[in-house]
XYZ file of C-alpha atoms in Angstrom:
199
model
C -0.602 14.539 -13.472
C -1.742 10.973 -12.733
C -5.434 10.568 -12.093
C -6.701 9.864 -8.589
C -6.959 6.121 -9.127
C -3.276 5.973 -10.127
C -2.233 8.048 -7.105
C -4.165 5.753 -4.771
C -2.479 2.722 -6.355
C 0.931 4.416 -5.993
C 0.263 4.879 -2.279
C -0.757 1.229 -1.984
C 2.563 0.111 -3.482
C 4.459 2.423 -1.136
C 2.591 0.991 1.870
C 3.501 -2.547 0.822
C 7.174 -1.628 0.419
C 7.334 0.104 3.804
C 5.809 -2.870 5.614
C 8.374 -5.064 3.834
C 11.155 -2.820 5.171
C 9.759 -3.289 8.679
C 9.910 -7.060 8.105
C 13.597 -6.794 7.251
C 14.334 -4.618 10.267
C 12.546 -7.079 12.531
C 14.880 -9.830 11.341
C 18.007 -7.839 12.170
C 19.862 -8.522 15.414
C 19.675 -6.522 17.529
C 16.519 -4.741 16.400
C 17.199 -1.000 16.223
C 14.230 0.979 17.627
C 15.458 4.172 15.946
C 15.490 2.477 12.541
C 11.997 1.125 13.224
C 10.769 4.608 14.169
C 12.316 6.123 11.025
C 10.278 3.734 8.878
C 7.131 3.451 10.971
C 6.369 7.095 11.756
C 6.148 8.279 8.124
C 4.196 5.104 7.296
C 1.771 5.612 10.189
C 1.274 9.276 9.271
C 0.680 8.443 5.620
C -1.825 5.704 6.442
C -3.816 8.303 8.393
C -3.519 11.031 5.735
C -4.303 8.668 2.867
C -7.509 7.501 4.572
C -8.704 11.058 5.204
C -7.793 12.122 1.651
C -9.893 9.267 0.277
C -12.770 10.220 2.573
C -12.583 13.887 1.563
C -11.959 13.492 -2.164
C -12.402 9.986 -3.582
C -15.353 8.374 -1.822
C -17.768 11.316 -2.169
C -17.219 11.134 -5.929
C -17.527 7.341 -5.973
C -20.891 7.705 -4.227
C -21.949 10.320 -6.778
C -20.723 8.638 -9.942
C -20.054 4.978 -9.156
C -22.179 2.021 -10.084
C -24.835 0.189 -8.121
C -22.315 -1.125 -5.568
C -20.744 2.258 -4.756
C -22.555 2.597 -1.428
C -21.524 -0.865 -0.221
C -17.950 -0.271 -1.411
C -17.856 2.990 0.527
C -19.323 1.507 3.711
C -16.681 -1.245 3.605
C -13.897 1.246 2.946
C -14.766 3.530 5.857
C -14.938 0.511 8.163
C -11.523 -0.585 6.893
C -10.134 2.900 7.466
C -11.323 2.702 11.070
C -9.548 -0.631 11.534
C -6.332 0.772 10.027
C -6.515 3.844 12.266
C -7.131 1.673 15.313
C -3.923 -0.246 14.620
C -1.900 2.895 13.930
C -3.134 4.607 17.082
C -2.646 1.464 19.197
C 0.993 1.316 18.063
C 1.490 4.891 19.282
C 0.608 3.753 22.811
C 3.460 1.229 23.041
C 7.249 1.505 23.040
C 8.589 0.867 19.549
C 9.849 -2.661 19.017
C 7.935 -4.270 21.889
C 5.619 -7.217 21.303
C 2.576 -4.998 21.927
C 3.865 -2.494 19.361
C 4.422 -5.218 16.764
C 0.918 -6.571 17.425
C -0.578 -3.137 16.772
C 1.520 -2.660 13.617
C 0.314 -6.057 12.391
C -3.277 -5.042 13.130
C -2.834 -1.942 10.966
C -1.115 -3.983 8.259
C -3.801 -6.674 8.129
C -6.584 -4.089 7.936
C -4.695 -2.153 5.268
C -4.033 -5.281 3.196
C -7.734 -6.129 3.266
C -8.702 -2.572 2.381
C -6.257 -2.291 -0.511
C -7.386 -5.592 -2.015
C -11.056 -4.592 -1.866
C -10.400 -1.106 -3.198
C -8.243 -2.380 -6.052
C -10.844 -4.956 -7.077
C -14.021 -2.949 -6.440
C -13.951 0.810 -5.781
C -11.170 1.817 -8.164
C -12.413 -0.215 -11.175
C -15.950 1.026 -10.499
C -14.761 4.627 -10.535
C -12.629 4.197 -13.670
C -15.672 2.720 -15.417
C -18.055 5.548 -14.488
C -15.943 8.717 -14.066
C -14.595 10.729 -16.988
C -10.800 10.991 -17.333
C -10.931 14.770 -16.868
C -12.671 14.365 -13.525
C -10.170 11.723 -12.427
C -7.311 14.076 -13.350
C -8.864 16.994 -11.456
C -9.393 14.800 -8.407
C -5.800 13.616 -8.725
C -4.602 17.214 -8.381
C -6.792 17.676 -5.292
C -5.638 14.378 -3.805
C -1.944 15.157 -4.296
C -2.343 18.669 -2.864
C -4.184 17.300 0.187
C -1.460 14.710 0.836
C 1.292 17.327 0.541
C -0.545 19.794 2.777
C -1.102 17.250 5.546
C 2.025 15.113 5.183
C 2.570 14.784 8.948
C -1.145 14.132 9.705
C -1.524 17.440 11.534
C -4.594 19.591 11.088
C -6.891 16.753 10.063
C -9.349 14.595 11.968
C -7.854 11.095 12.115
C -10.577 9.721 14.366
C -12.889 6.865 13.436
C -16.041 7.604 11.454
C -19.329 5.770 11.576
C -19.612 4.325 8.034
C -23.406 4.695 7.761
C -23.332 8.292 9.043
C -20.468 9.133 6.672
C -22.389 7.799 3.651
C -25.574 9.570 4.711
C -23.796 12.915 5.152
C -21.975 12.633 1.823
C -25.154 11.691 -0.016
C -26.945 14.655 1.589
C -24.142 16.982 0.419
C -24.265 15.438 -3.052
C -28.043 16.036 -3.235
C -27.658 19.649 -2.069
C -24.829 20.204 -4.544
C -26.927 18.812 -7.401
C -29.863 20.982 -6.296
C -27.636 24.073 -6.163
C -26.459 23.399 -9.715
C -30.078 23.132 -10.897
C -30.989 26.339 -9.061
C -28.003 28.189 -10.520
C -29.047 27.142 -14.004
C -32.613 28.332 -13.303
C -31.516 31.701 -11.909
C -28.780 32.569 -14.387
C -31.099 34.951 -16.234
C -31.789 32.622 -19.110
C -35.338 31.897 -20.118
C -34.174 28.489 -21.288
C -35.705 28.939 -24.748
C -32.560 29.484 -26.783
C -31.909 32.322 -29.178
C -34.843 34.240 -30.612
C -32.624 35.828 -33.254
C -33.936 35.239 -36.741
C -37.328 34.007 -35.490
């Protein structure tokens, strides 16, 4: 099982290839709207699902375990996700193959290109540096399962998120989770003094 950083990079390569296919279809004469739809709809769905999977699985852990820049990296990423979603959802409002549709697709592509570059140069290296391989593998399993479960982007919230509110809520959950772990250790029945055998 690849770790979560490898799965995210795999998705990035797939996104790049799918946008390249759209470029080729745009050059064909006449442009076939059905062929465009067959490429765009899975791409649009996966852009949405990928963003939510990162928000549910990757970025909370980056905030917990990343370096000093993890908060800024996360704020930027959530803002980028919003820009990608805006392009994807704008495209859905226009007939496929029209100028307005292509403009919206380009908006999603530009935002995604920016996001991938930042993530590949900042968030992913930061996480690889600070997170143990076992954690990355476990998160990879969660990430893959989430993507498979929500392949068509149904059953998930694909709306925009306020970056500052997102970070605040995740950090609150991380603090509560850390506090729960401390409380569990305190209440597990141990006196915390080790074995008295042979004393």
